[in-house]
mmCIF file of C-alpha atoms in Angstrom:
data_model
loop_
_atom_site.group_PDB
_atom_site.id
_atom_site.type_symbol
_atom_site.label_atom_id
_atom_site.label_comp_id
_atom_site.label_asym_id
_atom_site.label_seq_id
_atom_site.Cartn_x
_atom_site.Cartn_y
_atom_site.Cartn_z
ATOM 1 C CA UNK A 1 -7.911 155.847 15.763
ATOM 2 C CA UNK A 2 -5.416 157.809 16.987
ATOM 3 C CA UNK A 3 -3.903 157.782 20.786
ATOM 4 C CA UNK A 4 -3.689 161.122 22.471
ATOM 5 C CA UNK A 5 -1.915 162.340 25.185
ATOM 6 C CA UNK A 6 -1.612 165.318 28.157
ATOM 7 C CA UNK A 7 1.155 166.396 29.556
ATOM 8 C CA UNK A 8 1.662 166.061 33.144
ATOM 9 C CA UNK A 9 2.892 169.509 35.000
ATOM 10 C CA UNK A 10 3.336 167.816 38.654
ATOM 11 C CA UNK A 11 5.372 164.837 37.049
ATOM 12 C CA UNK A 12 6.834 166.446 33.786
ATOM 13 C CA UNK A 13 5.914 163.499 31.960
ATOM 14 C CA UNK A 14 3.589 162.469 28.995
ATOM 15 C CA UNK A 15 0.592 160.369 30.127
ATOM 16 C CA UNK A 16 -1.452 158.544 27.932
ATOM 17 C CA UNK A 17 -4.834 159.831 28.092
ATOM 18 C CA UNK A 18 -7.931 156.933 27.932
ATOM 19 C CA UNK A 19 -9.835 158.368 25.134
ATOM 20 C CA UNK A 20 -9.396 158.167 21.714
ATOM 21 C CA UNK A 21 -9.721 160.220 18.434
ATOM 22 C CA UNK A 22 -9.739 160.948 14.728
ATOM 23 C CA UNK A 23 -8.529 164.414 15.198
ATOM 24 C CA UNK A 24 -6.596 166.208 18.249
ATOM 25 C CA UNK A 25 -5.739 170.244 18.719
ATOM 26 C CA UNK A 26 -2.268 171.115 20.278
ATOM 27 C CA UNK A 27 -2.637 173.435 23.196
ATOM 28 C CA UNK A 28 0.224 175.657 23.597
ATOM 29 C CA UNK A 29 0.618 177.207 27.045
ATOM 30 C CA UNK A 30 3.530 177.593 29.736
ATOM 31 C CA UNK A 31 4.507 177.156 33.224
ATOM 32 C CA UNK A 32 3.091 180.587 33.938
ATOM 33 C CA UNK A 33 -0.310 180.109 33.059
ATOM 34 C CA UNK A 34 -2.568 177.444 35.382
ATOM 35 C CA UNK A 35 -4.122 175.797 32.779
ATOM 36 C CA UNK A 36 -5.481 172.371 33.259
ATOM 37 C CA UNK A 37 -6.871 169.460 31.037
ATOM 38 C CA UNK A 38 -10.388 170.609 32.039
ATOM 39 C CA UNK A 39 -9.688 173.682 30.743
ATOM 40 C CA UNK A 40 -8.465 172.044 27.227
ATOM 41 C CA UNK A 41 -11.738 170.291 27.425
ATOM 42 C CA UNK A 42 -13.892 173.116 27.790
ATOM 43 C CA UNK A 43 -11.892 175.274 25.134
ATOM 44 C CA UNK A 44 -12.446 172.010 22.568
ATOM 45 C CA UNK A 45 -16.059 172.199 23.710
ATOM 46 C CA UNK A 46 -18.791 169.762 21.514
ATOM 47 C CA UNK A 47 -16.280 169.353 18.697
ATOM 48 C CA UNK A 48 -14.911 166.144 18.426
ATOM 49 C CA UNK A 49 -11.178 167.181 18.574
ATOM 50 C CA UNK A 50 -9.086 165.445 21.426
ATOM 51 C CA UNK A 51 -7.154 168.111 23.520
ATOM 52 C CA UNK A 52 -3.498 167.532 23.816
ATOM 53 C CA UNK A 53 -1.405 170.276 26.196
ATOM 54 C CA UNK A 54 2.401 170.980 26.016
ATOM 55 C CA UNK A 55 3.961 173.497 28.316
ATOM 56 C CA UNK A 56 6.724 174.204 26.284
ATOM 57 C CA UNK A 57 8.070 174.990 22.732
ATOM 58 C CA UNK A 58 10.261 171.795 22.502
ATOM 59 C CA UNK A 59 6.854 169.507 23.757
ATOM 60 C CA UNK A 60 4.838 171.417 21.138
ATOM 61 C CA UNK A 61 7.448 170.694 18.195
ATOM 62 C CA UNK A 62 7.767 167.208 19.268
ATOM 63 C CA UNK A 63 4.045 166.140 19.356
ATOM 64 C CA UNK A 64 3.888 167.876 15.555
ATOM 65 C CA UNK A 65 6.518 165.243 14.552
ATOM 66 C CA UNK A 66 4.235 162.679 16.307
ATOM 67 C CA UNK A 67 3.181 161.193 13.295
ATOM 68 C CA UNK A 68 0.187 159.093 15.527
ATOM 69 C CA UNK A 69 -1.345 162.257 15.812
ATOM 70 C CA UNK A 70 -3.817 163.903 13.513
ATOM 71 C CA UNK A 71 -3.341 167.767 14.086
ATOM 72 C CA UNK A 72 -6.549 169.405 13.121
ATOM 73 C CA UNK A 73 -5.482 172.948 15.074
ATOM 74 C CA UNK A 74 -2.942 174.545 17.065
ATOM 75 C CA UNK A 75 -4.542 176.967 19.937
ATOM 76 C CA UNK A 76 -1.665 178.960 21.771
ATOM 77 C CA UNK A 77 -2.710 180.074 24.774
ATOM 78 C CA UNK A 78 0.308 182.040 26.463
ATOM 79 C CA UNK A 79 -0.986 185.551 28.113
ATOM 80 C CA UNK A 80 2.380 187.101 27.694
ATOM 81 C CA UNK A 81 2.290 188.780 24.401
ATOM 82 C CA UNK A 82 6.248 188.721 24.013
ATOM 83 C CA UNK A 83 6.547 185.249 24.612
ATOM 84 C CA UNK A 84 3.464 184.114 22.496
ATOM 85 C CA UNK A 85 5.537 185.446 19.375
ATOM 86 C CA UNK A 86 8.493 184.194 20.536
ATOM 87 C CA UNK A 87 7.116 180.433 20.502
ATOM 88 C CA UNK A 88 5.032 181.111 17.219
ATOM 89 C CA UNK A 89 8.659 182.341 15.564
ATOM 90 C CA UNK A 90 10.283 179.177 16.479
ATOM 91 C CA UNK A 91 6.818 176.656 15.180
ATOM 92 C CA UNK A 92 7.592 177.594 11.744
ATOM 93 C CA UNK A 93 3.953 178.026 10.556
ATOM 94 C CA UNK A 94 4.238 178.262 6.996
ATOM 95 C CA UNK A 95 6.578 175.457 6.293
ATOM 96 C CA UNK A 96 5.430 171.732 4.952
ATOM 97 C CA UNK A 97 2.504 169.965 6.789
ATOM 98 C CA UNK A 98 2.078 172.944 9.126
ATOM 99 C CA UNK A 99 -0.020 175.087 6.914
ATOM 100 C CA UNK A 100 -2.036 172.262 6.613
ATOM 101 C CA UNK A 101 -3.052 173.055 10.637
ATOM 102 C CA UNK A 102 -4.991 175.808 11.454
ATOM 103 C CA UNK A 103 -3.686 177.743 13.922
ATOM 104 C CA UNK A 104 -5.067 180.474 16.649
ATOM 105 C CA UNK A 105 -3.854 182.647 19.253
ATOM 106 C CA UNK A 106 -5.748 182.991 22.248
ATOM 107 C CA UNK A 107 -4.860 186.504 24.017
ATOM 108 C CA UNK A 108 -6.606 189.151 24.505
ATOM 109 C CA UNK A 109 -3.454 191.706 24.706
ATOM 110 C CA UNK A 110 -2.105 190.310 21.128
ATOM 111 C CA UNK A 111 -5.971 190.688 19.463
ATOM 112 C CA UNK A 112 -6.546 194.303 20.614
ATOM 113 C CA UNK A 113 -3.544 195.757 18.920
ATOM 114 C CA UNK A 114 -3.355 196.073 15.414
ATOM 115 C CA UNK A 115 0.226 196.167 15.522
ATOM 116 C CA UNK A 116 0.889 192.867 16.844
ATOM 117 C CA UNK A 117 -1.716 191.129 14.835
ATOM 118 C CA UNK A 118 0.031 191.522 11.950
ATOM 119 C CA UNK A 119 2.439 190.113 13.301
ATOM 120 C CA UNK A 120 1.269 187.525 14.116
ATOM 121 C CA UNK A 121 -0.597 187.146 10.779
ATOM 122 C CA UNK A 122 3.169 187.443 9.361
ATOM 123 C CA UNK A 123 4.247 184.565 11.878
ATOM 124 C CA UNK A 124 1.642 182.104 10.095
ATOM 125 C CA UNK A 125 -1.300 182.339 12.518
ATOM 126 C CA UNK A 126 -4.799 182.000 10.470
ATOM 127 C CA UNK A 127 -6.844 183.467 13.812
ATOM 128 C CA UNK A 128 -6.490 185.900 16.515
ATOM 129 C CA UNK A 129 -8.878 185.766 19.234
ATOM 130 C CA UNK A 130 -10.089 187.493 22.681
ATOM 131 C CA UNK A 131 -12.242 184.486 23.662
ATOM 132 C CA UNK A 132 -13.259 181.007 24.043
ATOM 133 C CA UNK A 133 -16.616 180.885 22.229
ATOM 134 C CA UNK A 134 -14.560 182.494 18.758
ATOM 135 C CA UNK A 135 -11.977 179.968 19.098
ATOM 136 C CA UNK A 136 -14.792 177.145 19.194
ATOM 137 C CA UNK A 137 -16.381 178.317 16.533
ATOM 138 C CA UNK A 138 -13.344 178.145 14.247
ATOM 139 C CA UNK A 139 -13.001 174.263 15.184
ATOM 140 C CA UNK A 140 -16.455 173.515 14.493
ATOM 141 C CA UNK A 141 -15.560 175.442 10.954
ATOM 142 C CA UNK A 142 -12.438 172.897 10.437
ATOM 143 C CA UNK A 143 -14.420 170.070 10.917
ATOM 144 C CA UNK A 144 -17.214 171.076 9.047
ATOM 145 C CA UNK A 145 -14.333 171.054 6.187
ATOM 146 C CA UNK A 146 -13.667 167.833 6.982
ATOM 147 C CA UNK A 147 -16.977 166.158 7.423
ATOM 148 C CA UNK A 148 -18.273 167.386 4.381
ATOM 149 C CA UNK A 149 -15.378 165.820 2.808
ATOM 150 C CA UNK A 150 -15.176 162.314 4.570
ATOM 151 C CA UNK A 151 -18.858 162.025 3.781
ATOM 152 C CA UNK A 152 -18.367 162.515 0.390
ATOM 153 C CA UNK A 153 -14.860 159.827 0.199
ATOM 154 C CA UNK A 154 -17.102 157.386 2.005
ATOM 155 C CA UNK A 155 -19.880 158.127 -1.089
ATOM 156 C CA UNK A 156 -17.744 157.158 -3.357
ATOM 157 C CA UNK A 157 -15.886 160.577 -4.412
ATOM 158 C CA UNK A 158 -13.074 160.193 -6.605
ATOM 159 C CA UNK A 159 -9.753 162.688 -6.394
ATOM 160 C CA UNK A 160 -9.348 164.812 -9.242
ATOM 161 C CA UNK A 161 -5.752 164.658 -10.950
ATOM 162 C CA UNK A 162 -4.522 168.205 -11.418
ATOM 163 C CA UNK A 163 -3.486 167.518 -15.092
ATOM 164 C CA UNK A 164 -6.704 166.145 -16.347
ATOM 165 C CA UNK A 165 -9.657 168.354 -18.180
ATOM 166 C CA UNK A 166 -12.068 168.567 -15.414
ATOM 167 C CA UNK A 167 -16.143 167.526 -16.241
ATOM 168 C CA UNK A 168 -16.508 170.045 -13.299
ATOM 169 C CA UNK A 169 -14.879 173.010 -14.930
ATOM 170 C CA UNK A 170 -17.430 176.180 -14.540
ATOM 171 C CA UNK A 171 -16.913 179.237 -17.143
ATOM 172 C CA UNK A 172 -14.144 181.562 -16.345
ATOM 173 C CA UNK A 173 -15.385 184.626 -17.236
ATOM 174 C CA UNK A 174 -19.269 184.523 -15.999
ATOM 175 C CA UNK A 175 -20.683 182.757 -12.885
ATOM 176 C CA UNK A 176 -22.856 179.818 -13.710
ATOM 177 C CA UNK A 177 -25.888 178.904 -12.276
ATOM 178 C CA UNK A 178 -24.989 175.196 -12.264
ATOM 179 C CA UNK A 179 -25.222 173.400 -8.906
ATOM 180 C CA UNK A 180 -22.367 172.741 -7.027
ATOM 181 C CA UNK A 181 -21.522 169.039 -6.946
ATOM 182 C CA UNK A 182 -18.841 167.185 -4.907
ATOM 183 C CA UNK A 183 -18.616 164.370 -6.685
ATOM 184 C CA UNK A 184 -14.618 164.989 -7.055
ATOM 185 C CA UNK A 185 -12.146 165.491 -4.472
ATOM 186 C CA UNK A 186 -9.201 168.382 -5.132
ATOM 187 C CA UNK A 187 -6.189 168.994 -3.634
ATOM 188 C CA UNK A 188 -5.437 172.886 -2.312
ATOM 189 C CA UNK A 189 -3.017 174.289 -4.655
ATOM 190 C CA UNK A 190 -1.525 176.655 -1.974
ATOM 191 C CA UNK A 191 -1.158 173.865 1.255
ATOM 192 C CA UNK A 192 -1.649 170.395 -0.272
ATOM 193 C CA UNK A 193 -4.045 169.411 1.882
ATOM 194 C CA UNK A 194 -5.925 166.583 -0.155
ATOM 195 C CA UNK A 195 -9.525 165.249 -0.409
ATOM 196 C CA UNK A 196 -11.522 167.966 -0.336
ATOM 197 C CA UNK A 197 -14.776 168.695 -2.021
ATOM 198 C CA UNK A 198 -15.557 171.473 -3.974
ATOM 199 C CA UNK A 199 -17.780 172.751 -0.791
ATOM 200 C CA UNK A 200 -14.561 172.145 1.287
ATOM 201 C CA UNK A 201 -12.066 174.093 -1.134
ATOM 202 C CA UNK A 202 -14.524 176.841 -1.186
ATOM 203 C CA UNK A 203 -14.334 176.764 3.168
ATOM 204 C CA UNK A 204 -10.895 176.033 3.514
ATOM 205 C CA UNK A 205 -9.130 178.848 0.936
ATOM 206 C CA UNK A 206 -10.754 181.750 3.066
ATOM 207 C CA UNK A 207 -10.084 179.754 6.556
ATOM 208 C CA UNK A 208 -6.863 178.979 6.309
ATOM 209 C CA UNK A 209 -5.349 181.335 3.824
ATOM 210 C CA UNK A 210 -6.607 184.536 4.333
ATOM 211 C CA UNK A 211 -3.614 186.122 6.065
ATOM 212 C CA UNK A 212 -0.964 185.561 3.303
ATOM 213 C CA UNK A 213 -0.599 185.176 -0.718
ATOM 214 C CA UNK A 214 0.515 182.017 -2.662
ATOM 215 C CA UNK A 215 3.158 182.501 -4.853
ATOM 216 C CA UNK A 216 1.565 183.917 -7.810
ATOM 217 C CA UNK A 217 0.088 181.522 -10.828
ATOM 218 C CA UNK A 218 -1.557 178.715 -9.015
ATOM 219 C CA UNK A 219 -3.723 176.729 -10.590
ATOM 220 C CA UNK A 220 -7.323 176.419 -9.636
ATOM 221 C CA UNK A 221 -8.209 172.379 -9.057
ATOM 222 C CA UNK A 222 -11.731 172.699 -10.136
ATOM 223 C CA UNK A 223 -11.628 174.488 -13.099
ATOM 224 C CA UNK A 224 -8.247 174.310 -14.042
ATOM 225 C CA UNK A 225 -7.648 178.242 -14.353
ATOM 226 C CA UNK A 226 -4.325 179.862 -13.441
ATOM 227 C CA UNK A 227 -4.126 182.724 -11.428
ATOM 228 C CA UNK A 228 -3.113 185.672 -13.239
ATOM 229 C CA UNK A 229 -4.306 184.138 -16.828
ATOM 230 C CA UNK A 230 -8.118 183.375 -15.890
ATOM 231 C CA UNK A 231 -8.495 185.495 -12.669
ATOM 232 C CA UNK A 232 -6.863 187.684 -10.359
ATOM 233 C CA UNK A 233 -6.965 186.284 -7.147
ATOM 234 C CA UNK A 234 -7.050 182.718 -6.491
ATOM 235 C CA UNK A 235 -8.757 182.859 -3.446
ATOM 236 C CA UNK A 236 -10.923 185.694 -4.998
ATOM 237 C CA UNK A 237 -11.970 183.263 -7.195
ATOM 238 C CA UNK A 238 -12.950 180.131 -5.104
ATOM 239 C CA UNK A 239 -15.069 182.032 -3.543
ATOM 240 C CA UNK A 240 -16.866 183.613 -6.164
ATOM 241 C CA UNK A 241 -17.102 180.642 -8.904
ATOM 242 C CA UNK A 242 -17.112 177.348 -7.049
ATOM 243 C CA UNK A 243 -18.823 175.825 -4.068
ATOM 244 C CA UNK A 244 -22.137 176.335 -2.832
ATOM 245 C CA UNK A 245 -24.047 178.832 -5.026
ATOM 246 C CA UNK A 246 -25.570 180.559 -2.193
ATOM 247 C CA UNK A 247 -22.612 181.306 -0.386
ATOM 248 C CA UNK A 248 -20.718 183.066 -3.156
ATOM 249 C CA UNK A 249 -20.583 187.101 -4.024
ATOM 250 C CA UNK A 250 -23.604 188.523 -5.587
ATOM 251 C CA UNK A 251 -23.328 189.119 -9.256
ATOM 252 C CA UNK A 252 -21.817 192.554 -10.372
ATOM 253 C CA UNK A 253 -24.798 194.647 -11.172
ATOM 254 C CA UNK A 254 -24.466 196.345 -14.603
ATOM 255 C CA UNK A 255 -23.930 199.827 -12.855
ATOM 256 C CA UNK A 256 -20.430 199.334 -10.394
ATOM 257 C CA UNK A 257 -21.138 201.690 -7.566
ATOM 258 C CA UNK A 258 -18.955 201.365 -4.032
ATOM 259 C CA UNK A 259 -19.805 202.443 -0.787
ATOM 260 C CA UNK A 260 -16.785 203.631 1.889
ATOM 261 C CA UNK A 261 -17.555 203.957 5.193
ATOM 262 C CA UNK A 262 -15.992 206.255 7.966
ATOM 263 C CA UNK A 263 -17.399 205.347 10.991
ATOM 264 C CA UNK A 264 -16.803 207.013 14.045
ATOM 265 C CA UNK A 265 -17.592 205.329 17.832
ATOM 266 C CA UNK A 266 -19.017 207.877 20.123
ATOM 267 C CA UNK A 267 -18.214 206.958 23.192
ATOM 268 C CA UNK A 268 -14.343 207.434 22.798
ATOM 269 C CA UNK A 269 -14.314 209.039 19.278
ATOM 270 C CA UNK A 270 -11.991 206.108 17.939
ATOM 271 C CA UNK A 271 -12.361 205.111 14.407
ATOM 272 C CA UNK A 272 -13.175 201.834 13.029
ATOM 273 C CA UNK A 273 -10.975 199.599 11.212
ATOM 274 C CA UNK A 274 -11.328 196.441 9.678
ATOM 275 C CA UNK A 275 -8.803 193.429 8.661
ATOM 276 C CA UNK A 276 -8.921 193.214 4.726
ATOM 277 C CA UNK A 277 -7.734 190.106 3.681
ATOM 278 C CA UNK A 278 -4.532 188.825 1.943
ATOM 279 C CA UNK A 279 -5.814 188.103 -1.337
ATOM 280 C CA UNK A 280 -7.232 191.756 -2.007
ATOM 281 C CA UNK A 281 -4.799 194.037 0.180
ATOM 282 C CA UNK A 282 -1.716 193.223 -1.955
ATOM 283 C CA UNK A 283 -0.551 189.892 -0.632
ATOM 284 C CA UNK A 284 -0.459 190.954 2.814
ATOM 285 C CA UNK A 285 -3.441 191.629 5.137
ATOM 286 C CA UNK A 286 -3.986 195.101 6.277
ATOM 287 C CA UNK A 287 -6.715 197.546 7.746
ATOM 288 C CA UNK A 288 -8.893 199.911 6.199
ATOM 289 C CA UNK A 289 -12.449 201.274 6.471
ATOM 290 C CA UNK A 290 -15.516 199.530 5.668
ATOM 291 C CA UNK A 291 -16.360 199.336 2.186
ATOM 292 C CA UNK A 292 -18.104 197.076 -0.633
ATOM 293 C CA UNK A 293 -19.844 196.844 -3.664
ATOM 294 C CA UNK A 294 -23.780 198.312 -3.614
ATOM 295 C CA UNK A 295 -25.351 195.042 -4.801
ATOM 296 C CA UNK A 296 -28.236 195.480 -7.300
ATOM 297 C CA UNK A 297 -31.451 196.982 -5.979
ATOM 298 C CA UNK A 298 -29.449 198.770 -2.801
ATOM 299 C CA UNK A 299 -29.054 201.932 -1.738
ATOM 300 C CA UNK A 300 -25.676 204.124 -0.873
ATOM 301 C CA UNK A 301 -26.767 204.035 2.533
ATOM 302 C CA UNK A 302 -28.116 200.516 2.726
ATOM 303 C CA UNK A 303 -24.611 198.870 1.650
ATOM 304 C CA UNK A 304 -22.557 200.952 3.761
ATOM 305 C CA UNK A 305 -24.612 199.623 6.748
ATOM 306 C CA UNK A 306 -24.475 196.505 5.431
ATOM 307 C CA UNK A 307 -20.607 196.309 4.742
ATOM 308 C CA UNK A 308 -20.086 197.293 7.913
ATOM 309 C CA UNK A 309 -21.924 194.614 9.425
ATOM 310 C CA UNK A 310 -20.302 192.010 7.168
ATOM 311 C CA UNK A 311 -17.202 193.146 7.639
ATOM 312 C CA UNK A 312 -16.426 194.610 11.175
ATOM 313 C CA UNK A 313 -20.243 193.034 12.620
ATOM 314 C CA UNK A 314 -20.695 196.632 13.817
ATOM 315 C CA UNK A 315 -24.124 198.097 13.426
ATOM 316 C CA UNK A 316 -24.098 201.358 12.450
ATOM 317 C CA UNK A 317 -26.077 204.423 11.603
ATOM 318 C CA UNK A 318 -25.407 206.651 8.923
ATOM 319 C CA UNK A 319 -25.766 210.556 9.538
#
């Protein structure tokens, strides 16, 4: 169990708080900002992640060398924009353990602007986000990941050594309609992060590395393919070969047709935009107009609304 603390603004001091936890997220506000432990409470919501506030960059660093902690996500909170980077710059987000933590910016000035999204996307940051119920949702996503795989460790799950030949491997060139098992555990080529399922790869890749590229030729732990060999895009690939079969693209129908949308919102005549992933805008993500694959049996019209749905969750109308 693992003994989790607030910090104190009237005393400047770290109290112990009563409760313990298996997992904590690392609030990062400042001095300018009233936010209290209820507040942390009610951001962390139903999911059983223990809130721990610091008010400062030097409290933040320190409790992410706290090795008694279990960091599950980091949530910065600070309104102004400027400063928010600043303390992002100086957390290092991409180096060791700390791309093991998923980590979100709460501000609504930083998530409107495409400009300084990227930026923050560049900074390490997996999510942006304008409000509370988003950020909860992408906790209850992490610990999903995790649940599904301390069930399976508990079942008896063995971890898969990267060097073996995998009884797990699925075909590289065609999707198989074999059903996903998670009988082994695998290691995230890109991270480290260890013991997760097949089920769990296939949620973490997209979660937590969506906003930037490994370095190219990373092996896949399942089926032992290497990127740029095998496939394309590792995290192209997860998500279209492994995990749960219903949760993966839909085979390419034998006649490749695409569907680009320009959609226009009438009330201020602004055009929409949408945040293409890492892994298929060129190592970086970027933003472009809605667009996908028609999926067998669909119409031009059909996939465009559908894309942009999927994509943007914009309904649209096409005229």
């Amino acid at each position: 169990m693992t003994l989790c603390c607030l910090y104190d603004t009237s005393t400047k001091e770290i109290q112990p708080h009563n409760a313990t936890a298996q997992a904590a997220v690392l609030i990062v506000n400042d001095d300018t900002s009233d936010w209290s432990t209820r507040q942390c409470s009610l951001l962390t919501g139903d999911c059983p992640m223990e809130p721990v506030l610091a008010k400062t960059t030097d409290q933040a660093l320190a409790f992410l060398n706290d090795q008694s902690f279990k960091w599950m996500a980091i949530v910065c909170t600070i309104c102004n924009s400027a400063e928010a980077v600043k303390v992002l710059r100086s957390l290092k987000l991409r180096e060791g353990i700390l791309m093991q933590i998923f980590s979100i910016v709460l501000n609504e000035s930083l998530s409107s602007c495409v400009k300084n999204r990227l930026i923050c996307f560049d900074l390490g940051v997996n999510m942006i986000a304008n409000d509370v119920a988003a950020v909860k949702e992408a906790l209850v996503k992490i610990m999903q990941q995790v649940n599904t795989s301390s069930s399976a460790a508990a079942a008896g799950a063995r971890e898969h050594p990267a060097d073996a030949p995998s009884s797990l491997s699925l075909s590289l060139s065609t999707k198989t309609a074999a059903t996903n098992t998670d009988e082994m555990l695998y290691s995230c080529p890109i991270c480290g992060m260890r013991e997760l399922t097949e089920t769990a790869l296939h949620l973490h890749v997209p979660l937590y590395h969506q906003t930037h590229t490994s370095e190219y030729g990373v092996q896949c732990p399942v089926c032992l393919g290497v990127e740029g060999e095998h496939f394309h895009s590792f995290a192209v690939h997860v998500h279209n070969e492994h995990g749960p079969i219903d949760e993966r693209e839909a085979k390419v129908p034998a006649f490749g047709a695409f569907s680009w949308v320009v959609c226009r919102r009438p009330s201020d005549a602004k055009y929409l935009l949408v945040n293409e992933p890492a892994a298929i805008a060129g190592g970086k993500p970027k933003y472009w107009l809605p667009a996908g694959r028609v999926d067998a049996g669909e119409g031009f019209v059909q996939a465009a609304v559908r894309e942009t749905l999927e994509e943007a969750g914009v309904s649209s109308k096409v005229v």
